[in-house]
Every structure is written in C-alpha cells, then in structure tokens.
PDB file of C-alpha atoms and ligand atoms in Angstrom:
ATOM      1  CA  MET V   1      12.016  14.728  -0.656  1.00 48.00           C
ATOM      2  CA  GLN V   2      12.243  13.260  -3.946  1.00 57.00           C
ATOM      3  CA  ASP V   3       9.927  11.049  -5.009  1.00 69.00           C
ATOM      4  CA  ASP V   4      10.120   7.830  -5.783  1.00 76.00           C
ATOM      5  CA  LEU V   5       7.384   6.476  -8.562  1.00 84.00           C
ATOM      6  CA  SER V   6       8.979   3.325  -9.248  1.00 81.00           C
ATOM      7  CA  ARG V   7       7.418   1.235  -6.946  1.00 77.00           C
ATOM      8  CA  TYR V   8       4.217   2.372  -8.110  1.00 83.00           C
ATOM      9  CA  CYS V   9       2.021   1.212 -11.031  1.00 84.00           C
ATOM     10  CA  CYS V  10      -0.766   2.733 -13.142  1.00 86.00           C
ATOM     11  CA  GLN V  11      -3.910   1.458 -10.979  1.00 81.00           C
ATOM     12  CA  ASN V  12      -6.413   2.349 -15.409  1.00 82.00           C
ATOM     13  CA  ALA V  13      -6.928  -1.368 -16.049  1.00 82.00           C
ATOM     14  CA  GLU V  14      -7.446  -0.034 -19.476  1.00 89.00           C
ATOM     15  CA  CYS V  15      -3.934   1.798 -19.349  1.00 89.00           C
ATOM     16  CA  ALA V  16      -1.161  -0.565 -21.765  1.00 92.00           C
ATOM     17  CA  ASP V  17       0.909   0.413 -19.011  1.00 90.00           C
ATOM     18  CA  HIS V  18      -0.859  -0.931 -16.361  1.00 85.00           C
ATOM     19  CA  GLY V  19       0.444  -3.049 -13.406  1.00 81.00           C
ATOM     20  CA  LYS V  20       4.004  -2.189 -14.719  1.00 84.00           C
ATOM     21  CA  ARG V  21       6.081  -0.935 -12.645  1.00 82.00           C
ATOM     22  CA  GLY V  22      10.075   1.522 -13.167  1.00 82.00           C
ATOM     23  CA  LEU V  23       8.543   2.580 -16.008  1.00 87.00           C
ATOM     24  CA  ASP V  24       8.742   6.444 -15.786  1.00 87.00           C
ATOM     25  CA  ASN V  25       5.343   7.146 -17.039  1.00 93.00           C
ATOM     26  CA  LEU V  26       4.222   8.090 -13.278  1.00 91.00           C
ATOM     27  CA  THR V  27       4.477  11.380 -12.322  1.00 92.00           C
ATOM     28  CA  VAL V  28       2.935  13.644  -8.663  1.00 91.00           C
ATOM     29  CA  CYS V  29       0.527  15.982  -9.737  1.00 90.00           C
ATOM     30  CA  GLY V  30      -0.957  16.600  -5.837  1.00 89.00           C
ATOM     31  CA  ARG V  31      -1.121  15.832  -2.263  1.00 88.00           C
ATOM     32  CA  TYR V  32      -4.354  14.943  -0.398  1.00 83.00           C
ATOM     33  CA  GLY V  33      -5.239  13.616   2.985  1.00 80.00           C
ATOM     34  CA  GLU V  34      -5.005  16.063   6.489  1.00 82.00           C
ATOM     35  CA  GLN V  35      -1.650  16.601   6.586  1.00 84.00           C
ATOM     36  CA  LYS V  36      -0.940  16.000   2.537  1.00 84.00           C
ATOM     37  CA  GLN V  37       0.934  13.178   3.726  1.00 80.00           C
ATOM     38  CA  HIS V  38      -1.286  11.047   0.201  1.00 83.00           C
ATOM     39  CA  ARG V  39       0.087  11.883  -3.008  1.00 87.00           C
ATOM     40  CA  LEU V  40      -2.189  11.680  -5.378  1.00 88.00           C
ATOM     41  CA  LEU V  41      -0.510  10.218  -8.828  1.00 90.00           C
ATOM     42  CA  TYR V  42      -0.663  11.009 -12.739  1.00 92.00           C
ATOM     43  CA  CYS V  43      -0.090   8.271 -15.378  1.00 92.00           C
ATOM     44  CA  ARG V  44       1.312  10.140 -18.615  1.00 94.00           C
ATOM     45  CA  SER V  45       0.418   7.078 -20.982  1.00 94.00           C
ATOM     46  CA  CYS V  46      -3.427   7.385 -20.275  1.00 93.00           C
ATOM     47  CA  LYS V  47      -4.074  10.342 -18.000  1.00 93.00           C
ATOM     48  CA  ALA V  48      -5.781   8.557 -15.265  1.00 89.00           C
ATOM     49  CA  ARG V  49      -5.273  10.368 -12.285  1.00 89.00           C
ATOM     50  CA  PHE V  50      -4.712   8.157  -8.885  1.00 85.00           C
ATOM     51  CA  SER V  51      -4.037   7.941  -5.335  1.00 84.00           C
ATOM     52  CA  GLU V  52      -0.770   5.976  -5.011  1.00 81.00           C
ATOM     53  CA  ARG V  53      -2.697   3.668  -1.983  1.00 75.00           C
ATOM     54  CA  LYS V  54      -4.645   2.383  -4.414  1.00 71.00           C
ATOM     55  CA  GLY V  55      -3.620  -1.189  -5.095  1.00 59.00           C
ATOM     56  CA  THR V  56      -2.372  -1.582  -2.282  1.00 61.00           C
ATOM     57  CA  PRO V  57      -3.348  -3.749   0.636  1.00 56.00           C
ATOM     58  CA  LEU V  58      -4.283  -1.020   2.633  1.00 60.00           C
ATOM     59  CA  PHE V  59      -7.026   1.255   0.531  1.00 56.00           C
ATOM     60  CA  GLY V  60      -9.975   1.706   1.727  1.00 55.00           C
ATOM     61  CA  SER V  61      -9.277  -0.203   5.036  1.00 64.00           C
ATOM     62  CA  GLN V  62     -10.035   0.396   8.031  1.00 69.00           C
ATOM     63  CA  LEU V  63      -6.462  -0.219   9.318  1.00 78.00           C
ATOM     64  CA  THR V  64      -3.440   2.119   9.911  1.00 78.00           C
ATOM     65  CA  GLN V  65      -0.695   1.499   7.890  1.00 74.00           C
ATOM     66  CA  ASP V  66       1.611   0.679  11.177  1.00 80.00           C
ATOM     67  CA  LYS V  67      -1.439  -2.076  12.155  1.00 86.00           C
ATOM     68  CA  ALA V  68      -1.120  -3.140   8.716  1.00 84.00           C
ATOM     69  CA  ALA V  69       2.515  -3.739   8.817  1.00 82.00           C
ATOM     70  CA  SER V  70       2.482  -5.153  11.628  1.00 89.00           C
ATOM     71  CA  LEU V  71       0.053  -7.469  10.607  1.00 88.00           C
ATOM     72  CA  PHE V  72       2.150  -8.607   7.331  1.00 84.00           C
ATOM     73  CA  GLN V  73       5.190  -8.894   9.906  1.00 86.00           C
ATOM     74  CA  HIS V  74       4.039 -11.154  11.784  1.00 89.00           C
ATOM     75  CA  LEU V  75       2.671 -13.325   9.027  1.00 84.00           C
ATOM     76  CA  ALA V  76       5.913 -13.191   7.687  1.00 82.00           C
ATOM     77  CA  GLU V  77       6.978 -14.271  10.505  1.00 85.00           C
ATOM     78  CA  ARG V  78       4.317 -17.515   9.952  1.00 84.00           C
ATOM     79  CA  ASN V  79       2.331 -16.460  13.416  1.00 88.00           C
ATOM     80  CA  GLY V  80      -0.863 -18.282  13.391  1.00 88.00           C
ATOM     81  CA  VAL V  81      -4.058 -16.518  12.102  1.00 90.00           C
ATOM     82  CA  ARG V  82      -5.115 -16.136  16.105  1.00 93.00           C
ATOM     83  CA  ALA V  83      -1.766 -15.340  17.120  1.00 94.00           C
ATOM     84  CA  THR V  84      -1.448 -12.044  14.865  1.00 92.00           C
ATOM     85  CA  ALA V  85      -4.783 -10.508  15.550  1.00 94.00           C
ATOM     86  CA  ARG V  86      -3.798 -10.861  18.685  1.00 95.00           C
ATOM     87  CA  LEU V  87      -0.465  -9.024  18.822  1.00 94.00           C
ATOM     88  CA  VAL V  88      -1.705  -6.815  16.483  1.00 93.00           C
ATOM     89  CA  GLY V  89      -5.232  -6.192  17.703  1.00 93.00           C
ATOM     90  CA  VAL V  90      -7.465  -6.721  15.282  1.00 92.00           C
ATOM     91  CA  ARG V  91      -9.876  -9.414  14.989  1.00 91.00           C
ATOM     92  CA  PRO V  92      -9.425 -13.629  13.171  1.00 91.00           C
ATOM     93  CA  ASN V  93     -11.325 -12.498  10.549  1.00 89.00           C
ATOM     94  CA  THR V  94      -8.924  -9.219   9.073  1.00 88.00           C
ATOM     95  CA  VAL V  95      -5.966 -10.739   9.619  1.00 88.00           C
ATOM     96  CA  VAL V  96      -7.598 -13.445   7.183  1.00 86.00           C
ATOM     97  CA  ARG V  97      -8.570 -11.223   4.623  1.00 83.00           C
ATOM     98  CA  TYR V  98      -5.643  -9.480   4.730  1.00 81.00           C
ATOM     99  CA  SER V  99      -3.585 -13.001   4.663  1.00 81.00           C
ATOM    100  CA  ARG V 100      -5.598 -12.984   1.706  1.00 78.00           C
ATOM    101  CA  LEU V 101      -4.422 -10.158  -0.187  1.00 71.00           C
ATOM    102  CA  ALA V 102      -1.091 -10.776   0.783  1.00 68.00           C
ATOM    103  CA  GLY V 103      -1.450 -14.374  -1.438  1.00 66.00           C
ATOM    104  CA  GLY V 104       2.131 -15.515   0.674  1.00 58.00           C
ATOM    105  CA  HIS V 105       4.007 -11.963  -0.373  1.00 63.00           C
ATOM    106  CA  ALA V 106       3.572 -11.001   3.252  1.00 63.00           C
ATOM    107  CA  ARG V 107       7.219 -10.281   3.383  1.00 67.00           C
ATOM    108  CA  GLN V 108       6.810  -8.082   0.398  1.00 68.00           C
ATOM    109  CA  LEU V 109       4.195  -6.220   1.398  1.00 68.00           C
ATOM    110  CA  HIS V 110       5.619  -5.809   5.051  1.00 72.00           C
ATOM    111  CA  ASP V 111       8.065  -4.318   2.951  1.00 72.00           C
ATOM    112  CA  GLU V 112       5.694  -2.135   0.983  1.00 69.00           C
ATOM    113  CA  LEU V 113       3.719  -0.550   3.525  1.00 67.00           C
ATOM    114  CA  VAL V 114       6.508   0.771   5.719  1.00 67.00           C
ATOM    115  CA  ALA V 115       8.372   1.973   2.023  1.00 65.00           C
ATOM    116  CA  PHE V 116       4.852   3.341   2.031  1.00 58.00           C
ATOM    117  CA  SER V 117       4.795   4.772   5.328  1.00 57.00           C
ATOM    118  CA  PRO V 118       4.367   8.599   5.514  1.00 55.00           C
ATOM    119  CA  GLU V 119       7.455  10.550   6.574  1.00 51.00           C
ATOM    120  CA  HIS V 120       6.987  11.101  10.843  1.00 46.00           C
ATOM    121  CA  PRO V 121       7.682  15.125  11.254  1.00 43.00           C
TER     122      PRO V 121
HETATM  123 ZN1  LIG Z   1      -2.091   4.468 -17.028  1.00 95.53          ZN
END
C-alpha cells in the first residue's frame, strides 16, 4: 500500500512546517503497534519523529478507532450527548470531551478517522 501522507502534518510546534499539510516534508520512518498498524512519521524540515496518531483526537485516548469514528458520526448527525453515549456505549462525559475536540468538525473528523483506520486483514 502506498503511504499517503497528504492528510498529516508535522506535530512539532517549533517546526516551520508545523500544522501544514501536503508539503511533502513527511516520510514514514517506521511502524509500531502489535500488528505494526501505526506509522511513525519523520519530518524532513525539523527532523522530528512522531506517531501518525499524534494530533488526532484519538491520540492517548481510551476509545478504539471504531468507537471514536462511531461517536463522531453520531455527533455529525446531530444526535445529543446522551443519545450518542448510549448508542456508542461510552459515558456522556466522554462524548462531551470528544465533541470539544471536534469543535464542530465532527463530520470531518469522522472521515479522517475512517481514513486513519488500519487496514483490516
Ligand atoms: Zn517538522
């Protein structure tokens, strides 16, 4: 599979290319995870290495990608916090936290999460 990094950007706040996508400054320098499902990215501009998941709402979170994608989908469809929590099977507090992260971009985040999901064997 070809590595499409156009959706990613450098996560180093000191980097001149921080937060800019599609600059071709990123390369894949490794993989990690139980099934090597996550990529380690390298920024040519600042020589930083970071996880592809850093900077996404999922980084460091307890939710699986499927659950988070489902949560954002319900939010994007304007389901309330309680309804979303019930449908996804998480606590309402979790939904509130994620909706803050989404900042009104639930649809976009849902699409990105689906794009970020590891290929299924
Ligand atoms: Zn950088």
